[in-house]
Coordinates of C-alpha atoms in Angstrom, one line a residue:
Chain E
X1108 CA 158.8 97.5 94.7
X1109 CA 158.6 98.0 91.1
X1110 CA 155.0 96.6 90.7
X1111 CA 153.6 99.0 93.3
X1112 CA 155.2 101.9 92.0
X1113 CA 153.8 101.1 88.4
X1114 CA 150.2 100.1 89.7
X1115 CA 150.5 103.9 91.5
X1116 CA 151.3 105.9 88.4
X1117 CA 148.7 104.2 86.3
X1118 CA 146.1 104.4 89.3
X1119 CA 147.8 108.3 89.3
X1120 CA 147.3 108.9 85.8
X1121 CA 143.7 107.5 85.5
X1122 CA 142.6 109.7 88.4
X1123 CA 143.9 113.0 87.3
X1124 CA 141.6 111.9 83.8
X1125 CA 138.9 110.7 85.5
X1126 CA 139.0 114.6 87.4
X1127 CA 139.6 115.9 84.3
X1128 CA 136.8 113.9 82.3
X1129 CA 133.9 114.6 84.8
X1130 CA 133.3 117.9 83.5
X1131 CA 134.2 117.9 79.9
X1132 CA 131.0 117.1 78.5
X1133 CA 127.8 117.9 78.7
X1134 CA 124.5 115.3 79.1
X1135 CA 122.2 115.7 76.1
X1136 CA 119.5 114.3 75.1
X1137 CA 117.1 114.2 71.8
X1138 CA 113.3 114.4 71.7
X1139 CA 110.1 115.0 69.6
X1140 CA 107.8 117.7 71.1
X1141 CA 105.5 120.8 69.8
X1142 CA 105.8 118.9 66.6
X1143 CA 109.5 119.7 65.9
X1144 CA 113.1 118.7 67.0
X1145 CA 114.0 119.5 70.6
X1146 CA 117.7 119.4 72.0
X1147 CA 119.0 119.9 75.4
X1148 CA 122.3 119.6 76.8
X1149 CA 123.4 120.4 80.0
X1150 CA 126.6 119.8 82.6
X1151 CA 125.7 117.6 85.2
X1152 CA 125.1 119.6 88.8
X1153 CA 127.2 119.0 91.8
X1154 CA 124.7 117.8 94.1
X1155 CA 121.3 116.5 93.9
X1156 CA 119.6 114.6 91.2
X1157 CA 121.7 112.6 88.9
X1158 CA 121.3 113.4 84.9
X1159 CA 119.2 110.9 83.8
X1160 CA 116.6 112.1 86.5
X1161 CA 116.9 115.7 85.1
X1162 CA 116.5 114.5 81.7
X1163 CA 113.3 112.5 82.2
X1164 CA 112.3 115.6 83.7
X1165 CA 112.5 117.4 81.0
X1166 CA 111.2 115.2 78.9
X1167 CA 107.8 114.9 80.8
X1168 CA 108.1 118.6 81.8
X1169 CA 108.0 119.1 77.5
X1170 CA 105.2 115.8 77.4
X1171 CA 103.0 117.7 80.3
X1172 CA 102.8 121.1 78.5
X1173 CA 101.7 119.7 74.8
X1174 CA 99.0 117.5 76.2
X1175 CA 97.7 120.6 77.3
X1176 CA 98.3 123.1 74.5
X1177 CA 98.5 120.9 71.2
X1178 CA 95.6 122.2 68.8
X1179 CA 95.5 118.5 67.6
X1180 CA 95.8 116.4 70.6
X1181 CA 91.9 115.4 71.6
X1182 CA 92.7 115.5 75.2
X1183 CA 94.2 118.6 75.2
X1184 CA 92.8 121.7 77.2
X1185 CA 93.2 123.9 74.3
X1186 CA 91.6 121.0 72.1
X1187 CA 88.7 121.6 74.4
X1188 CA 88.5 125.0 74.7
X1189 CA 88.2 125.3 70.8
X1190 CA 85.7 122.3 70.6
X1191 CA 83.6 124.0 73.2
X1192 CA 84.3 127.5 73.1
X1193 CA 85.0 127.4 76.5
X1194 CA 86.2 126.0 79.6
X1195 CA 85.1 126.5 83.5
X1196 CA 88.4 125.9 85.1
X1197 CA 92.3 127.0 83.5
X1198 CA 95.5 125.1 84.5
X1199 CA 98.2 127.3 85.8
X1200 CA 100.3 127.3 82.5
X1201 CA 97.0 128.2 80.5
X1202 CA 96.0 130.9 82.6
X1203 CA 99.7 132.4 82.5
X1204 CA 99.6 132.0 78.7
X1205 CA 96.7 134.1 78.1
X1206 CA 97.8 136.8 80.5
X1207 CA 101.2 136.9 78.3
X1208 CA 99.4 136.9 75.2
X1209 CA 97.4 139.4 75.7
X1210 CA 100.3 142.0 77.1
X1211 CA 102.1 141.4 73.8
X1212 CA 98.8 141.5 71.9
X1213 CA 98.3 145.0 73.1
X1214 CA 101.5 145.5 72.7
X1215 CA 102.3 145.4 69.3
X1216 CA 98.7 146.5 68.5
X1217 CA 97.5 143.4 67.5
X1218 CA 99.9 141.4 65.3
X1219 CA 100.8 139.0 67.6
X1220 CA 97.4 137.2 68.4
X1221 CA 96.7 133.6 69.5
X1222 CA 92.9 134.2 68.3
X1223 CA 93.9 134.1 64.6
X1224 CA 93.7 130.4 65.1
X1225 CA 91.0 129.6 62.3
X1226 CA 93.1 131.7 60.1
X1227 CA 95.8 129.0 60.4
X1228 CA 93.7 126.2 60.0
X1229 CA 92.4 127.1 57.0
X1230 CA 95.7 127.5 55.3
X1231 CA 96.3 124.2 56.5
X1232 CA 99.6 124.6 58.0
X1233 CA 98.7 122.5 61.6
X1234 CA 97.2 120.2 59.9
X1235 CA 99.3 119.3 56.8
X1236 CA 97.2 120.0 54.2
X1237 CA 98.3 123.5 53.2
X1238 CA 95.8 125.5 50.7
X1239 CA 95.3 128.9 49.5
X1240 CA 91.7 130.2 50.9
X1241 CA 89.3 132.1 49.1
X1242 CA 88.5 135.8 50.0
X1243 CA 84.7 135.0 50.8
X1244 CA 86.4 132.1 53.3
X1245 CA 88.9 134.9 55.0
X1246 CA 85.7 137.7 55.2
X1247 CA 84.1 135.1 57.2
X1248 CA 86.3 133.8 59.3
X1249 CA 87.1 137.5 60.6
X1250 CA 83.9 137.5 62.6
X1251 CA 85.4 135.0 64.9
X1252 CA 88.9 136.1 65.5
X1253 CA 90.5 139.1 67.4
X1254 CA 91.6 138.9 70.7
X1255 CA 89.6 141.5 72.2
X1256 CA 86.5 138.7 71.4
X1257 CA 87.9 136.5 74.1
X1258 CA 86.8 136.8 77.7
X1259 CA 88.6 135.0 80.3
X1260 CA 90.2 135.5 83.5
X1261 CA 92.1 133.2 86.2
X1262 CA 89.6 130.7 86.1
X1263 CA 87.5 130.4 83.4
X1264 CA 87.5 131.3 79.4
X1265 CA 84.9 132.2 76.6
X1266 CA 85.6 132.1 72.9
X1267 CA 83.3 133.9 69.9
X1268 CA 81.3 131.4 68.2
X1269 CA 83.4 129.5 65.9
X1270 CA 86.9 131.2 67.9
X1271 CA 90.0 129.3 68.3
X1272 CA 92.8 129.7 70.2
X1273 CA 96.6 128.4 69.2
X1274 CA 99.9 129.1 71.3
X1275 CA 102.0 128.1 68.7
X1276 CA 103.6 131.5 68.5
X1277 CA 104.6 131.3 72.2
X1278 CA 104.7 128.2 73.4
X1279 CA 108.1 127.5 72.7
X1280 CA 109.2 130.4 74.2
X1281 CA 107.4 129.3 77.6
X1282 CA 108.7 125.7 77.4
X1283 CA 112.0 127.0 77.2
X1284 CA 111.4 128.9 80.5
X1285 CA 109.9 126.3 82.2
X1286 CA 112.6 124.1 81.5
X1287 CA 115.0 126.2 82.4
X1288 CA 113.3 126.6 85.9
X1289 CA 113.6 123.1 86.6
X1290 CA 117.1 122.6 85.7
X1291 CA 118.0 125.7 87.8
X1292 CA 115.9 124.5 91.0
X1293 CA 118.0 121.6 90.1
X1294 CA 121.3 123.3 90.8
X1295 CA 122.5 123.3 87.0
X1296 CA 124.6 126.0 86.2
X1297 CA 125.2 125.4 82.4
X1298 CA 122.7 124.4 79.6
X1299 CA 121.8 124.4 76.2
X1300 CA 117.9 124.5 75.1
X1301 CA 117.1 124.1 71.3
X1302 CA 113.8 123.5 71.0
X1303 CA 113.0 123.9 67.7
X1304 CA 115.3 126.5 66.9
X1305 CA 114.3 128.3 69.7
X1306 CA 117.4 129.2 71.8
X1307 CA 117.6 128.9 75.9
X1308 CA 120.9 129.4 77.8
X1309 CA 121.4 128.8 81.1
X1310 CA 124.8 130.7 83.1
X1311 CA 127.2 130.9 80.5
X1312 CA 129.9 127.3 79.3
X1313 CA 131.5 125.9 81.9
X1314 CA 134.9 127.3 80.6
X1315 CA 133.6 130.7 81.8
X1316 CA 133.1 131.6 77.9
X1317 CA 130.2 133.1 76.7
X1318 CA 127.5 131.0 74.7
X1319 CA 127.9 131.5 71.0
X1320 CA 124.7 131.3 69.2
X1321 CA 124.4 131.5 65.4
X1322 CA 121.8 133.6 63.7
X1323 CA 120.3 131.4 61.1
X1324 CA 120.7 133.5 57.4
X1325 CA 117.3 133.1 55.9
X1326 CA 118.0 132.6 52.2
X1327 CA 120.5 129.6 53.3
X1328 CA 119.0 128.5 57.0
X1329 CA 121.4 125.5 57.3
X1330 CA 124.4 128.3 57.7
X1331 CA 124.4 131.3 59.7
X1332 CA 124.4 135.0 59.1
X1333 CA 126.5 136.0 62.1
X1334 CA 126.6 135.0 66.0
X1335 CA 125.9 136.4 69.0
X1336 CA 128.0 135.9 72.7
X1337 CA 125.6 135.6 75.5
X1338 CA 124.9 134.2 79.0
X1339 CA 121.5 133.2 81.0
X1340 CA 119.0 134.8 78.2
X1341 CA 116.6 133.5 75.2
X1342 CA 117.7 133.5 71.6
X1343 CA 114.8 133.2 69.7
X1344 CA 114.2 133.9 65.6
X1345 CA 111.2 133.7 63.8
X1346 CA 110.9 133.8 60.0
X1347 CA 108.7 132.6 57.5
X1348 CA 111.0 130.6 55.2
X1349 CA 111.1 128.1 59.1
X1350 CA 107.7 126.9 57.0
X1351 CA 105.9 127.7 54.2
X1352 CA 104.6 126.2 50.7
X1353 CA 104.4 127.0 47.2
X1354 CA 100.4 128.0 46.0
X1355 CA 99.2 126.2 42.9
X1356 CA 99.6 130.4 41.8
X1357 CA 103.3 130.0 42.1
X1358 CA 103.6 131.9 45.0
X1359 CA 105.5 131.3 48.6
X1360 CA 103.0 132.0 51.7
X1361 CA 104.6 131.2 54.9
X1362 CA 103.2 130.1 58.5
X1363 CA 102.9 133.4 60.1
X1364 CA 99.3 134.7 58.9
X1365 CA 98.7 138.5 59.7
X1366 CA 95.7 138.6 62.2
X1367 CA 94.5 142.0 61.1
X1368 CA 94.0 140.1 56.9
X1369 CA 93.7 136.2 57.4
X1370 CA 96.6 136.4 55.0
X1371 CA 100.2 135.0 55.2
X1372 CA 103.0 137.9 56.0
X1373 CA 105.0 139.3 53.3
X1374 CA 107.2 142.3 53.4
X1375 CA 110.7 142.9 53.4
X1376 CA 111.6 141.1 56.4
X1377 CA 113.5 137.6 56.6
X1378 CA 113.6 137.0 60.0
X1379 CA 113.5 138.5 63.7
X1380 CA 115.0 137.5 66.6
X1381 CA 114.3 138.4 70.1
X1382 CA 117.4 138.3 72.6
X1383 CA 115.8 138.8 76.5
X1384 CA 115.1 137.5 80.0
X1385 CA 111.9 135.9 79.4
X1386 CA 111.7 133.3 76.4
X1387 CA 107.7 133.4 76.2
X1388 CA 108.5 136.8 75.1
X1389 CA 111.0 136.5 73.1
X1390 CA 108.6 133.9 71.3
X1391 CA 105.4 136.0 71.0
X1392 CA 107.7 139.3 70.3
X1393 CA 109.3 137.5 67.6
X1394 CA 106.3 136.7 65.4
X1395 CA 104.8 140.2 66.4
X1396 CA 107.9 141.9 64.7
X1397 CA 107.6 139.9 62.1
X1398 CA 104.1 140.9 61.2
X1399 CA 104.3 144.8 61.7
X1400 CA 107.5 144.7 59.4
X1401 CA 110.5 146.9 59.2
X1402 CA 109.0 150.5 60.1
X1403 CA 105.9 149.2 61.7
X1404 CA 107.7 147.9 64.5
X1405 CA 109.6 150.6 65.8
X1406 CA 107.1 151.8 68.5
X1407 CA 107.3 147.8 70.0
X1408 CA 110.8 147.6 69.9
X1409 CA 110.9 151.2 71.9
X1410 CA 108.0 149.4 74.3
X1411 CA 110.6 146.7 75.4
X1412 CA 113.7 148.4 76.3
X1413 CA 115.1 145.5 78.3
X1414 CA 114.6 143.0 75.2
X1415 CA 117.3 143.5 72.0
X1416 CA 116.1 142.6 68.6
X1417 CA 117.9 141.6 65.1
X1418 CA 115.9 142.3 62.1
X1419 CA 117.4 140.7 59.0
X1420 CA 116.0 142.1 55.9
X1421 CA 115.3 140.3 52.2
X1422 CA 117.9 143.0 50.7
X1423 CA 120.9 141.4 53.1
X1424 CA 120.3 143.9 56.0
X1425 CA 120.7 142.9 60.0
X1426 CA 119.7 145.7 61.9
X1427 CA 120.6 145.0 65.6
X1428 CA 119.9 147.2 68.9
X1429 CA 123.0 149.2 70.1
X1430 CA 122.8 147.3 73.2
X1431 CA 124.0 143.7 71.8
X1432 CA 126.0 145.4 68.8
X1433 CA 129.4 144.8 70.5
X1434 CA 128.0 141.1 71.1
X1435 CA 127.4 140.3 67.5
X1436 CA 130.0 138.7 65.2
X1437 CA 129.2 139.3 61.7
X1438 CA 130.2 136.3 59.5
X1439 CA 128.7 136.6 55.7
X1440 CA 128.0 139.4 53.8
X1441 CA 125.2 141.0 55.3
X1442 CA 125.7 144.6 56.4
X1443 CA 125.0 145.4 59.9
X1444 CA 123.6 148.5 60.8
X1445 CA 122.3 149.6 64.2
X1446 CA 118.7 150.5 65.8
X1447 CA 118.2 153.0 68.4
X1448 CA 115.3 152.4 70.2
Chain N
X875 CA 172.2 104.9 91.5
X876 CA 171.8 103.0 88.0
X877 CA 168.5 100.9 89.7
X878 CA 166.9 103.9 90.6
X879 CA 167.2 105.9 87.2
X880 CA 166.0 103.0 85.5
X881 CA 163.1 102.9 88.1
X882 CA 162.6 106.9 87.3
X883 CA 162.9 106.5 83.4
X884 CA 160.1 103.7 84.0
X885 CA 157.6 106.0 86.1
X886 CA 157.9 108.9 83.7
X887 CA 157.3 106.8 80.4
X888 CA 154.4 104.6 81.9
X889 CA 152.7 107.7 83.5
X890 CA 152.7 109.4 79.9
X891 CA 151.6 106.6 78.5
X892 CA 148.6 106.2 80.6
X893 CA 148.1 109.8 80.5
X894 CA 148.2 110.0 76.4
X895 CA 146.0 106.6 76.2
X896 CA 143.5 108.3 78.5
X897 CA 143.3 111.6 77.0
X898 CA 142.6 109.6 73.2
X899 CA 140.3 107.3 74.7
X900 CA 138.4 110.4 76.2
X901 CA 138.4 112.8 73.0
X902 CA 136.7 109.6 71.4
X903 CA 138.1 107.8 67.8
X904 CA 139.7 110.2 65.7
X905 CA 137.7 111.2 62.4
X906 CA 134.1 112.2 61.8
X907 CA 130.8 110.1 61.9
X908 CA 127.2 110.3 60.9
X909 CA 124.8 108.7 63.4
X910 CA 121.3 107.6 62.8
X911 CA 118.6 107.6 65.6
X912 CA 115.0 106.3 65.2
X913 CA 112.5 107.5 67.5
X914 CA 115.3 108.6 70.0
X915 CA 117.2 105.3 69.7
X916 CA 120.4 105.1 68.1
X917 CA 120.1 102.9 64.6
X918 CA 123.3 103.1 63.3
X919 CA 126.8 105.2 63.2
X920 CA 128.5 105.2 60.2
X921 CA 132.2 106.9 58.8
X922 CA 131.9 109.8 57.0
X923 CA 135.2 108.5 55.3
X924 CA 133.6 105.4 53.8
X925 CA 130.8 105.7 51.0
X926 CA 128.2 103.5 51.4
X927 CA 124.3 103.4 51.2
X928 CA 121.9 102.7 54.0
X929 CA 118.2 101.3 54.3
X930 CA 116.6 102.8 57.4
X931 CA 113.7 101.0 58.1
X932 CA 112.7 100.9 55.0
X933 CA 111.2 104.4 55.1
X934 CA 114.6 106.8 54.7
X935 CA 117.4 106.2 52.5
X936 CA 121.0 107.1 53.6
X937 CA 123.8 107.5 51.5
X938 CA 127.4 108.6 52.7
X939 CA 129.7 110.2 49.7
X940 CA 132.4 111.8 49.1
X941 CA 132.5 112.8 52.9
X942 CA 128.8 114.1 52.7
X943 CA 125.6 112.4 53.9
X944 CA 122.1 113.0 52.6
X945 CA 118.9 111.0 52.3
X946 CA 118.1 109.7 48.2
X947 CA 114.6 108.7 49.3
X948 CA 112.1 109.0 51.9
X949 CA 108.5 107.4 52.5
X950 CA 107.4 111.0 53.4
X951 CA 104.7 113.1 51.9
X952 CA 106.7 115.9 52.1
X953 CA 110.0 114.6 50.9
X954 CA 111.8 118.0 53.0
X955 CA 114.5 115.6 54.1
X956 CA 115.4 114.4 50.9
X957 CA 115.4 118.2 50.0
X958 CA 117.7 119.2 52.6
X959 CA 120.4 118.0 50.7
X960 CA 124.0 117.1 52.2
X961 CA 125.8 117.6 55.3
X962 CA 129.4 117.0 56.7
X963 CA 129.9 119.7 59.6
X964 CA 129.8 118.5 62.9
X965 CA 126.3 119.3 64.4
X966 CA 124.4 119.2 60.7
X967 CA 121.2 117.3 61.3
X968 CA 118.6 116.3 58.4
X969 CA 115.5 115.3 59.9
X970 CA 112.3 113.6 58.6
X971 CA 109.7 114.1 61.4
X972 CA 106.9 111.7 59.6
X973 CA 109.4 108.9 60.3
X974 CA 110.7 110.4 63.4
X975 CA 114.4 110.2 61.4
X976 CA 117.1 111.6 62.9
X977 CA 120.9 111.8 60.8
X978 CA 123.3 113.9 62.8
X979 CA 127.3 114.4 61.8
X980 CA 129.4 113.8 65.1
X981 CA 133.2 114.7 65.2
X982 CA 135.8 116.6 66.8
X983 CA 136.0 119.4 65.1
X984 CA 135.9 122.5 66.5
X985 CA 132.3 124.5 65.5
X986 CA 132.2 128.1 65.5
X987 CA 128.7 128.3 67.4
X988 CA 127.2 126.0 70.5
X989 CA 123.5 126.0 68.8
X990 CA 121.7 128.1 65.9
X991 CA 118.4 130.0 66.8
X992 CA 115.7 130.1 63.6
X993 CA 117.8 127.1 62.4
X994 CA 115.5 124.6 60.2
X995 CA 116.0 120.2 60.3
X996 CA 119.8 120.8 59.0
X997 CA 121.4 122.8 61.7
X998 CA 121.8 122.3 65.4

């Protein structure tokens, strides 16, 4: 009688664990991709498939998209498209792509634009060989870039002669989105993206607590400035000290080259990051900020009511839209102050 | 009556024991740890208490001190790993993408934030 009744309470006790346990914590795996660092975590579903099946989707989902987009991979459509400066026939994700690209190109009057390809290759930043470029080199690669240069539609594409195209600045953004369609066809309810410091939530933690998400601080990136509390949405930051290099002249040029001048940005903002619905957005809205700077941006951030932006400054400013003010926690010594848009 | 409060003193204390043993072996060894993947694959994990150096591969050079970890060399043309200095917060990463290095502090304790957007190889 004793026996049983010890064999129960430990059988009692591990089952009550076990119940506990199941939904403490989350799946998460680690992966190269898009040439950086990419991070998901999510909290097994309920029903359906089981987690290793979600993350090899993932993983292929992430494998699938850079074979056709990498500027480096041979095989790549994009490869293709720049090597022949054209292309009879556009996968889905390319077509959609373009179409994006060219609303935010318009958008913020062209400083987001995935023509300015050839700009980037000759600073050397995709290709790991950074240099500075001469002026005669920038004046002639401006023939070939501008979006407006590019005809495409649904099916087919056409590129100036020597054009490029790149989706670097956006690519992330629409990974993130198509992952996050999978793992919600796939009945998850809770997830973490990080995909290269781009952010994708998915419902909100399965405590019923908002997702915190830190706001890198761009003079010290591996610390944050401040958070924000959200649920289901894109965090996504772009800045130029994510990559950059020091010119033989001394000076610091960083990866986001101005369309409009061939010529890394440089003004007095430190970083931009794009809260909204739609992470392609966020991604191409991000580096479009970026470039048009503090004042210059204010008629973009008044085209996309629906999206809230923070715009950190190199004097220690974070300007935020009223909307997500109440959902920012400050935690440094910047000084907040607020946008109306 | 005495058998059967000795049977209820003996329910109570084995059910908290079983309860407290699960409830450790769940929240995983106390303390904090650095762990080293490789192309995805788990190299080594390593006490943040204990200072020691480590060859990975023979491309990245870990060394644990004084409760930090940082790379002291790297095979890398850039070297950006070596630059990122030291970490000890749960979540801190220091990555060399040439060598597809991955050194990651893991730990209990609690983290203000779930992830960092704009955050470089040194955050989550």
């Amino acid at each position: 009688m004793k026996k049983k009744i010890l064999l129960l309470n430990l059988i009692l006790g591990l089952i009550i664990i076990s119940g506990c346990a199941s939904n403490k914590k989350p799946v998460e795996a680690q992966y190269f991709a898009f040439d950086t660092y990419m991070k998901v975590s999510f909290f097994e579903p309920k029903v359906g498939k089981t987690s290793a099946e979600i993350t090899g989707l993932l993983i292929n989902e992430s494998e699938r998209l850079e074979n056709l987009l990498s500027v480096t991979r041979e095989s790549s459509e994009v490869f293709e498209i720049n090597s022949n400066g054209s292309r009879e026939g556009l996968s889905a994700d390319v077509s959609s792509l373009l179409l994006l690209s060219k609303e935010i190109w318009e958008k913020t009057g062209g400083a987001f634009d995935v023509s300015s390809y050839p700009y980037t290759k000759a600073w050397g930043f995709t290709t790991g060989t950074e240099r500075v470029p001469d002026k005669e080199e920038l004046s002639r690669l401006k023939e070939c870039v501008g979006f407006s240069k590019i005809s495409f539609d649904d099916k087919s594409i056409s590129l100036p002669e020597n054009g490029m195209v790149d989706f670097g600045g956006i690519a992330k953004g629409y990974l993130g989105d198509v992952l996050a369609e999978k793992l919600i066809e796939n009945k998850v309810e809770s997830a973490m993206l990080s995909l290269g410091g781009n952010i994708r939530v998915i419902g909100n933690k399965p405590t019923g607590e908002l997702w915190k998400i830190g706001i890198a601080d761009p003079e010290n990136p591996t610390s944050i400035c401040g958070y924000v509390s959200v649920e289901n949405t894109n965090v996504v930051t772009s800045g130029g000290y994510e990559r950059f290099f020091v010119g033989e002249d001394g000076k610091e040029y960083c990866h986001i080259i101005d369309p409009k001048t061939g010529i890394p940005v440089d003004n007095n903002v430190a970083s931009v990051t794009v809260i909204g619905e739609c992470g392609a957005i966020c991604d191409a809205l991000s580096t479009g900020v970026y470039v048009l700077g503090e004042e210059g941006c204010e008629p973009v951030l008044s085209a996309f009511p629906e999206y809230s932006f923070i715009i950190i400054t190199k004097d220690k400013k974070i300007k935020i839209s009223d909307e997500i003010k109440d959902s920012f926690t400050l935690s440094g010594e910047y000084k907040v102050e607020e946008i109306t848009e | 009556m005495k058998r059967y409060r000795g049977d209820i003193f003996l329910f109570i204390l084995v059910f908290v024991i079983a309860l407290i043993a699960g409830l450790l072996f769940l929240n995983g060894p106390l303390g904090t740890t650095v762990r080293v993947t490789v192309d995805g694959e788990v190299f080594g994990e390593y006490s943040l208490s204990r200072d020691t150096t480590i060859d990975i591969c023979g491309t990245n050079t870990l060394v644990i001190e004084k409760g930090m970890a940082f790379l002291s060399e790297a095979d890398c043309p850039d070297k950006l790993c070596v630059k990122m200095g030291r970490i000890y917060k749960k979540g801190q990463t220091i990555i060399c993408l040439p060598n597809k290095v991955v050194v990651e502090i893991m730990g209990e304790e609690a983290d203000i934030v779930d992830g960092v957007a704009g955050g470089v190889y040194g955050t989550k």
